[in-house]
Amino acid sequence: VLRTEAAMQRADICELVIDPIEWVTQNDKHIVGKALEWYKGIILVINKWDLAREKSDLDPQAHQERFLAYLQKQFPFIPWCATVFCSATENNNVAEILEHTVGIDAERKKRIPTGKFNAFLEQMVYQHAPRGRRKSHNPRVYYGSQVEDNPPKFVIFTNNPDHIHFSWKRYLENKIREFFGFFGTAIEIEYRGKKKSDNPYIGK
């Protein structure tokens, strides 16, 4: 486990190999949890898929859809990850793993211009303003920007980060992915307190 975690920390993209005969294990969940904690790219590699199909009474398409639904329940926080069904011994879809790796690497290195991101952020706040943890709280989102790539990191400046409800934070991440992509990789969103008067974009 320590060697696996050390390798994950050195990597940009982690490929978790899952045995569909044994299904998802607690160790698999632990690995995905660490990959999320360290903002890695994630690919779920379902190996031995040829053997799993032989043991199923369903047709191949229905069996794959059923297993995908199972994976979504086991890993509900990574609907954006890539999934590859393959067979290493038969060399089926193995090249697809590398194709996803190259694509995710490009997504992790993508930069969103600050002006474009703030136009997006203003629209998202207008459509669905953040609500506080309590009725007395009055969250305000001022501006934001992407400050890093590989992994992508966004900083959002607000009047009080602690007052923004977690559901709005999840909403914003989903919208960032909807508008800008970042398929296959975790993204970091940091909320920082900022006075509105400190906004460098006011009046510009």
PDB file of C-alpha atoms in Angstrom:
ATOM      1  CA  VAL A   1       0.000   0.000   0.000  1.00  0.00           C
ATOM      2  CA  LEU A   2       2.839   2.425   0.850  1.00  0.00           C
ATOM      3  CA  ARG A   3       4.557   1.723  -2.460  1.00  0.00           C
ATOM      4  CA  THR A   4       1.286   2.281  -4.308  1.00  0.00           C
ATOM      5  CA  GLU A   5       0.701   5.612  -2.584  1.00  0.00           C
ATOM      6  CA  ALA A   6       4.289   6.705  -3.260  1.00  0.00           C
ATOM      7  CA  ALA A   7       3.834   5.907  -6.954  1.00  0.00           C
ATOM      8  CA  MET A   8       0.521   7.792  -7.007  1.00  0.00           C
ATOM      9  CA  GLN A   9       2.122  10.901  -5.537  1.00  0.00           C
ATOM     10  CA  ARG A  10       4.735  10.899  -8.308  1.00  0.00           C
ATOM     11  CA  ALA A  11       2.127  10.389 -11.026  1.00  0.00           C
ATOM     12  CA  ASP A  12      -0.201  12.831 -12.774  1.00  0.00           C
ATOM     13  CA  ILE A  13      -2.730  10.176 -13.814  1.00  0.00           C
ATOM     14  CA  CYS A  14      -3.644   7.034 -11.849  1.00  0.00           C
ATOM     15  CA  GLU A  15      -5.055   3.939 -13.529  1.00  0.00           C
ATOM     16  CA  LEU A  16      -6.920   1.702 -11.109  1.00  0.00           C
ATOM     17  CA  VAL A  17      -7.183  -1.891 -12.365  1.00  0.00           C
ATOM     18  CA  ILE A  18     -10.397  -3.542 -11.173  1.00  0.00           C
ATOM     19  CA  ASP A  19     -11.137  -7.262 -11.372  1.00  0.00           C
ATOM     20  CA  PRO A  20     -14.815  -7.568 -12.409  1.00  0.00           C
ATOM     21  CA  ILE A  21     -14.932 -11.103 -11.025  1.00  0.00           C
ATOM     22  CA  GLU A  22     -14.073  -9.838  -7.523  1.00  0.00           C
ATOM     23  CA  TRP A  23     -15.956  -6.543  -7.998  1.00  0.00           C
ATOM     24  CA  VAL A  24     -14.823  -3.355  -6.241  1.00  0.00           C
ATOM     25  CA  THR A  25     -12.818  -3.875  -3.047  1.00  0.00           C
ATOM     26  CA  GLN A  26     -12.227  -1.571  -0.086  1.00  0.00           C
ATOM     27  CA  ASN A  27      -8.643  -1.180  -1.235  1.00  0.00           C
ATOM     28  CA  ASP A  28      -9.919   0.068  -4.617  1.00  0.00           C
ATOM     29  CA  LYS A  29     -11.982   2.715  -2.815  1.00  0.00           C
ATOM     30  CA  HIS A  30      -8.986   3.680  -0.707  1.00  0.00           C
ATOM     31  CA  ILE A  31      -6.861   4.200  -3.818  1.00  0.00           C
ATOM     32  CA  VAL A  32      -9.520   6.347  -5.505  1.00  0.00           C
ATOM     33  CA  GLY A  33      -9.899   8.359  -2.309  1.00  0.00           C
ATOM     34  CA  LYS A  34      -6.171   9.097  -2.294  1.00  0.00           C
ATOM     35  CA  ALA A  35      -6.233  10.005  -5.990  1.00  0.00           C
ATOM     36  CA  LEU A  36      -8.991  12.526  -5.266  1.00  0.00           C
ATOM     37  CA  GLU A  37      -7.156  13.877  -2.237  1.00  0.00           C
ATOM     38  CA  TRP A  38      -4.070  14.512  -4.381  1.00  0.00           C
ATOM     39  CA  TYR A  39      -6.088  15.839  -7.385  1.00  0.00           C
ATOM     40  CA  LYS A  40      -4.950  13.194  -9.852  1.00  0.00           C
ATOM     41  CA  GLY A  41      -6.350  12.126 -13.172  1.00  0.00           C
ATOM     42  CA  ILE A  42      -8.258   8.844 -12.797  1.00  0.00           C
ATOM     43  CA  ILE A  43      -8.913   5.973 -15.204  1.00  0.00           C
ATOM     44  CA  LEU A  44     -10.858   2.906 -14.086  1.00  0.00           C
ATOM     45  CA  VAL A  45      -9.473  -0.084 -15.986  1.00  0.00           C
ATOM     46  CA  ILE A  46     -11.832  -3.057 -15.895  1.00  0.00           C
ATOM     47  CA  ASN A  47      -9.519  -5.923 -16.802  1.00  0.00           C
ATOM     48  CA  LYS A  48     -10.461  -9.569 -17.502  1.00  0.00           C
ATOM     49  CA  TRP A  49     -13.678  -8.333 -19.086  1.00  0.00           C
ATOM     50  CA  ASP A  50     -13.704 -11.340 -21.421  1.00  0.00           C
ATOM     51  CA  LEU A  51     -13.948 -13.693 -18.413  1.00  0.00           C
ATOM     52  CA  ALA A  52     -16.653 -11.572 -16.792  1.00  0.00           C
ATOM     53  CA  ARG A  53     -18.777 -11.717 -19.937  1.00  0.00           C
ATOM     54  CA  GLU A  54     -18.500 -15.505 -20.026  1.00  0.00           C
ATOM     55  CA  LYS A  55     -19.965 -15.718 -16.529  1.00  0.00           C
ATOM     56  CA  SER A  56     -22.917 -13.452 -17.326  1.00  0.00           C
ATOM     57  CA  ASP A  57     -26.262 -14.409 -18.858  1.00  0.00           C
ATOM     58  CA  LEU A  58     -26.742 -10.851 -20.194  1.00  0.00           C
ATOM     59  CA  ASP A  59     -25.777  -9.722 -23.667  1.00  0.00           C
ATOM     60  CA  PRO A  60     -22.436  -7.831 -23.778  1.00  0.00           C
ATOM     61  CA  GLN A  61     -23.973  -4.349 -24.025  1.00  0.00           C
ATOM     62  CA  ALA A  62     -26.417  -4.888 -21.167  1.00  0.00           C
ATOM     63  CA  HIS A  63     -23.687  -6.424 -19.020  1.00  0.00           C
ATOM     64  CA  GLN A  64     -21.395  -3.442 -19.564  1.00  0.00           C
ATOM     65  CA  GLU A  65     -24.162  -0.936 -18.804  1.00  0.00           C
ATOM     66  CA  ARG A  66     -25.023  -2.832 -15.631  1.00  0.00           C
ATOM     67  CA  PHE A  67     -21.393  -2.783 -14.500  1.00  0.00           C
ATOM     68  CA  LEU A  68     -21.096   0.934 -15.267  1.00  0.00           C
ATOM     69  CA  ALA A  69     -24.144   1.577 -13.076  1.00  0.00           C
ATOM     70  CA  TYR A  70     -22.498  -0.469 -10.341  1.00  0.00           C
ATOM     71  CA  LEU A  71     -19.295   1.598 -10.625  1.00  0.00           C
ATOM     72  CA  GLN A  72     -21.270   4.833 -10.322  1.00  0.00           C
ATOM     73  CA  LYS A  73     -22.711   3.611  -7.029  1.00  0.00           C
ATOM     74  CA  GLN A  74     -19.300   2.545  -5.724  1.00  0.00           C
ATOM     75  CA  PHE A  75     -17.581   5.782  -6.829  1.00  0.00           C
ATOM     76  CA  PRO A  76     -20.333   8.436  -6.746  1.00  0.00           C
ATOM     77  CA  PHE A  77     -17.907  11.373  -6.558  1.00  0.00           C
ATOM     78  CA  ILE A  78     -16.066  10.723  -9.838  1.00  0.00           C
ATOM     79  CA  PRO A  79     -18.698  10.663 -12.618  1.00  0.00           C
ATOM     80  CA  TRP A  80     -16.112  12.522 -14.725  1.00  0.00           C
ATOM     81  CA  CYS A  81     -13.519   9.703 -14.698  1.00  0.00           C
ATOM     82  CA  ALA A  82     -12.647   7.597 -17.739  1.00  0.00           C
ATOM     83  CA  THR A  83     -13.555   3.883 -17.777  1.00  0.00           C
ATOM     84  CA  VAL A  84     -11.990   1.241 -20.031  1.00  0.00           C
ATOM     85  CA  PHE A  85     -13.190  -2.371 -20.363  1.00  0.00           C
ATOM     86  CA  CYS A  86     -10.289  -4.469 -21.560  1.00  0.00           C
ATOM     87  CA  SER A  87      -8.554  -7.824 -21.590  1.00  0.00           C
ATOM     88  CA  ALA A  88      -4.792  -7.739 -21.179  1.00  0.00           C
ATOM     89  CA  THR A  89      -4.315 -11.367 -22.264  1.00  0.00           C
ATOM     90  CA  GLU A  90      -6.336 -10.868 -25.457  1.00  0.00           C
ATOM     91  CA  ASN A  91      -5.019  -7.322 -25.996  1.00  0.00           C
ATOM     92  CA  ASN A  92      -8.560  -5.960 -26.302  1.00  0.00           C
ATOM     93  CA  ASN A  93      -8.933  -2.172 -25.767  1.00  0.00           C
ATOM     94  CA  VAL A  94      -5.524  -1.930 -24.095  1.00  0.00           C
ATOM     95  CA  ALA A  95      -4.493   0.886 -26.465  1.00  0.00           C
ATOM     96  CA  GLU A  96      -7.587   2.806 -25.347  1.00  0.00           C
ATOM     97  CA  ILE A  97      -5.975   3.236 -21.918  1.00  0.00           C
ATOM     98  CA  LEU A  98      -3.080   5.161 -23.463  1.00  0.00           C
ATOM     99  CA  GLU A  99      -5.472   7.237 -25.585  1.00  0.00           C
ATOM    100  CA  HIS A 100      -7.350   8.302 -22.458  1.00  0.00           C
ATOM    101  CA  THR A 101      -4.074   9.021 -20.666  1.00  0.00           C
ATOM    102  CA  VAL A 102      -2.925  11.386 -23.424  1.00  0.00           C
ATOM    103  CA  GLY A 103      -6.318  13.111 -23.476  1.00  0.00           C
ATOM    104  CA  ILE A 104      -6.481  13.548 -19.697  1.00  0.00           C
ATOM    105  CA  ASP A 105      -2.935  14.907 -19.656  1.00  0.00           C
ATOM    106  CA  ALA A 106      -4.051  17.650 -22.072  1.00  0.00           C
ATOM    107  CA  GLU A 107      -7.099  18.398 -19.900  1.00  0.00           C
ATOM    108  CA  ARG A 108      -4.923  18.758 -16.787  1.00  0.00           C
ATOM    109  CA  LYS A 109      -2.674  21.290 -18.550  1.00  0.00           C
ATOM    110  CA  LYS A 110      -5.532  23.423 -19.885  1.00  0.00           C
ATOM    111  CA  ARG A 111      -5.748  27.073 -18.747  1.00  0.00           C
ATOM    112  CA  ILE A 112      -8.919  29.176 -18.713  1.00  0.00           C
ATOM    113  CA  PRO A 113      -8.315  32.935 -19.245  1.00  0.00           C
ATOM    114  CA  THR A 114      -9.260  35.020 -16.212  1.00  0.00           C
ATOM    115  CA  GLY A 115     -11.663  37.253 -18.132  1.00  0.00           C
ATOM    116  CA  LYS A 116     -13.465  34.282 -19.635  1.00  0.00           C
ATOM    117  CA  PHE A 117     -13.703  32.554 -16.276  1.00  0.00           C
ATOM    118  CA  ASN A 118     -15.111  35.633 -14.550  1.00  0.00           C
ATOM    119  CA  ALA A 119     -17.746  36.079 -17.257  1.00  0.00           C
ATOM    120  CA  PHE A 120     -18.722  32.456 -16.637  1.00  0.00           C
ATOM    121  CA  LEU A 121     -18.675  32.940 -12.852  1.00  0.00           C
ATOM    122  CA  GLU A 122     -20.923  36.006 -13.056  1.00  0.00           C
ATOM    123  CA  GLN A 123     -23.421  34.055 -15.159  1.00  0.00           C
ATOM    124  CA  MET A 124     -23.438  31.125 -12.734  1.00  0.00           C
ATOM    125  CA  VAL A 125     -24.037  33.406  -9.734  1.00  0.00           C
ATOM    126  CA  TYR A 126     -26.850  35.176 -11.591  1.00  0.00           C
ATOM    127  CA  GLN A 127     -28.543  31.876 -12.484  1.00  0.00           C
ATOM    128  CA  HIS A 128     -28.103  30.287  -9.074  1.00  0.00           C
ATOM    129  CA  ALA A 129     -26.837  32.567  -6.312  1.00  0.00           C
ATOM    130  CA  PRO A 130     -25.030  30.860  -3.421  1.00  0.00           C
ATOM    131  CA  ARG A 131     -26.906  30.408  -0.190  1.00  0.00           C
ATOM    132  CA  GLY A 132     -25.433  30.396   3.276  1.00  0.00           C
ATOM    133  CA  ARG A 133     -25.339  27.743   5.943  1.00  0.00           C
ATOM    134  CA  ARG A 134     -27.836  29.845   7.884  1.00  0.00           C
ATOM    135  CA  LYS A 135     -30.519  32.334   6.916  1.00  0.00           C
ATOM    136  CA  SER A 136     -28.523  35.137   8.551  1.00  0.00           C
ATOM    137  CA  HIS A 137     -25.542  34.497   6.273  1.00  0.00           C
ATOM    138  CA  ASN A 138     -25.309  36.483   3.062  1.00  0.00           C
ATOM    139  CA  PRO A 139     -22.663  34.926   0.774  1.00  0.00           C
ATOM    140  CA  ARG A 140     -21.175  37.067  -1.971  1.00  0.00           C
ATOM    141  CA  VAL A 141     -18.960  35.816  -4.781  1.00  0.00           C
ATOM    142  CA  TYR A 142     -16.718  38.562  -6.159  1.00  0.00           C
ATOM    143  CA  TYR A 143     -14.373  37.065  -8.746  1.00  0.00           C
ATOM    144  CA  GLY A 144     -12.098  34.108  -9.410  1.00  0.00           C
ATOM    145  CA  SER A 145      -9.349  32.740 -11.618  1.00  0.00           C
ATOM    146  CA  GLN A 146      -7.459  29.594 -12.494  1.00  0.00           C
ATOM    147  CA  VAL A 147      -4.157  29.899 -10.661  1.00  0.00           C
ATOM    148  CA  GLU A 148      -2.517  26.561 -11.517  1.00  0.00           C
ATOM    149  CA  ASP A 149      -2.657  23.674 -13.936  1.00  0.00           C
ATOM    150  CA  ASN A 150      -1.643  20.010 -13.695  1.00  0.00           C
ATOM    151  CA  PRO A 151      -3.698  19.729 -11.548  1.00  0.00           C
ATOM    152  CA  PRO A 152      -6.153  22.518 -12.417  1.00  0.00           C
ATOM    153  CA  LYS A 153      -6.780  24.841  -9.480  1.00  0.00           C
ATOM    154  CA  PHE A 154      -9.309  27.676  -9.221  1.00  0.00           C
ATOM    155  CA  VAL A 155      -9.483  30.327  -6.510  1.00  0.00           C
ATOM    156  CA  ILE A 156     -12.849  31.969  -5.804  1.00  0.00           C
ATOM    157  CA  PHE A 157     -12.911  35.147  -3.716  1.00  0.00           C
ATOM    158  CA  THR A 158     -15.929  35.681  -1.473  1.00  0.00           C
ATOM    159  CA  ASN A 159     -16.917  37.780   1.529  1.00  0.00           C
ATOM    160  CA  ASN A 160     -16.811  34.687   3.765  1.00  0.00           C
ATOM    161  CA  PRO A 161     -15.871  31.230   2.437  1.00  0.00           C
ATOM    162  CA  ASP A 162     -17.304  29.494   5.506  1.00  0.00           C
ATOM    163  CA  HIS A 163     -20.791  30.787   4.762  1.00  0.00           C
ATOM    164  CA  ILE A 164     -21.124  29.183   1.315  1.00  0.00           C
ATOM    165  CA  HIS A 165     -23.160  25.978   1.422  1.00  0.00           C
ATOM    166  CA  PHE A 166     -21.478  22.803   0.158  1.00  0.00           C
ATOM    167  CA  SER A 167     -24.266  22.241  -2.393  1.00  0.00           C
ATOM    168  CA  TRP A 168     -23.335  25.464  -4.209  1.00  0.00           C
ATOM    169  CA  LYS A 169     -19.687  24.444  -4.248  1.00  0.00           C
ATOM    170  CA  ARG A 170     -20.692  21.167  -5.871  1.00  0.00           C
ATOM    171  CA  TYR A 171     -22.919  23.085  -8.312  1.00  0.00           C
ATOM    172  CA  LEU A 172     -20.016  25.310  -9.354  1.00  0.00           C
ATOM    173  CA  GLU A 173     -17.668  22.374  -9.939  1.00  0.00           C
ATOM    174  CA  ASN A 174     -20.285  20.661 -12.103  1.00  0.00           C
ATOM    175  CA  LYS A 175     -20.747  23.860 -14.124  1.00  0.00           C
ATOM    176  CA  ILE A 176     -16.989  24.322 -14.568  1.00  0.00           C
ATOM    177  CA  ARG A 177     -16.830  20.828 -16.024  1.00  0.00           C
ATOM    178  CA  GLU A 178     -19.902  21.431 -18.181  1.00  0.00           C
ATOM    179  CA  PHE A 179     -18.464  24.621 -19.715  1.00  0.00           C
ATOM    180  CA  PHE A 180     -14.724  23.943 -19.764  1.00  0.00           C
ATOM    181  CA  GLY A 181     -14.284  20.161 -19.698  1.00  0.00           C
ATOM    182  CA  PHE A 182     -11.494  18.779 -17.484  1.00  0.00           C
ATOM    183  CA  PHE A 183     -12.714  15.254 -18.249  1.00  0.00           C
ATOM    184  CA  GLY A 184     -10.869  12.532 -16.393  1.00  0.00           C
ATOM    185  CA  THR A 185      -9.150  14.682 -13.792  1.00  0.00           C
ATOM    186  CA  ALA A 186      -9.875  16.037 -10.350  1.00  0.00           C
ATOM    187  CA  ILE A 187      -9.902  19.825 -10.034  1.00  0.00           C
ATOM    188  CA  GLU A 188      -9.229  21.912  -6.942  1.00  0.00           C
ATOM    189  CA  ILE A 189     -11.462  24.857  -6.028  1.00  0.00           C
ATOM    190  CA  GLU A 190     -10.318  27.039  -3.147  1.00  0.00           C
ATOM    191  CA  TYR A 191     -12.583  29.673  -1.598  1.00  0.00           C
ATOM    192  CA  ARG A 192     -10.846  32.680  -0.063  1.00  0.00           C
ATOM    193  CA  GLY A 193     -12.196  35.617   1.907  1.00  0.00           C
ATOM    194  CA  LYS A 194     -11.850  38.950   0.170  1.00  0.00           C
ATOM    195  CA  LYS A 195     -13.272  42.426   0.632  1.00  0.00           C
ATOM    196  CA  LYS A 196     -15.187  43.648  -2.364  1.00  0.00           C
ATOM    197  CA  SER A 197     -13.122  46.849  -2.393  1.00  0.00           C
ATOM    198  CA  ASP A 198      -9.982  44.765  -3.027  1.00  0.00           C
ATOM    199  CA  ASN A 199     -11.298  43.424  -6.359  1.00  0.00           C
ATOM    200  CA  PRO A 200      -8.854  44.578  -9.078  1.00  0.00           C
ATOM    201  CA  TYR A 201     -11.564  44.180 -11.744  1.00  0.00           C
ATOM    202  CA  ILE A 202     -13.907  46.815 -10.266  1.00  0.00           C
ATOM    203  CA  GLY A 203     -14.272  49.695 -12.699  1.00  0.00           C
ATOM    204  CA  LYS A 204     -12.557  47.831 -15.540  1.00  0.00           C
TER     205      LYS A 204
END
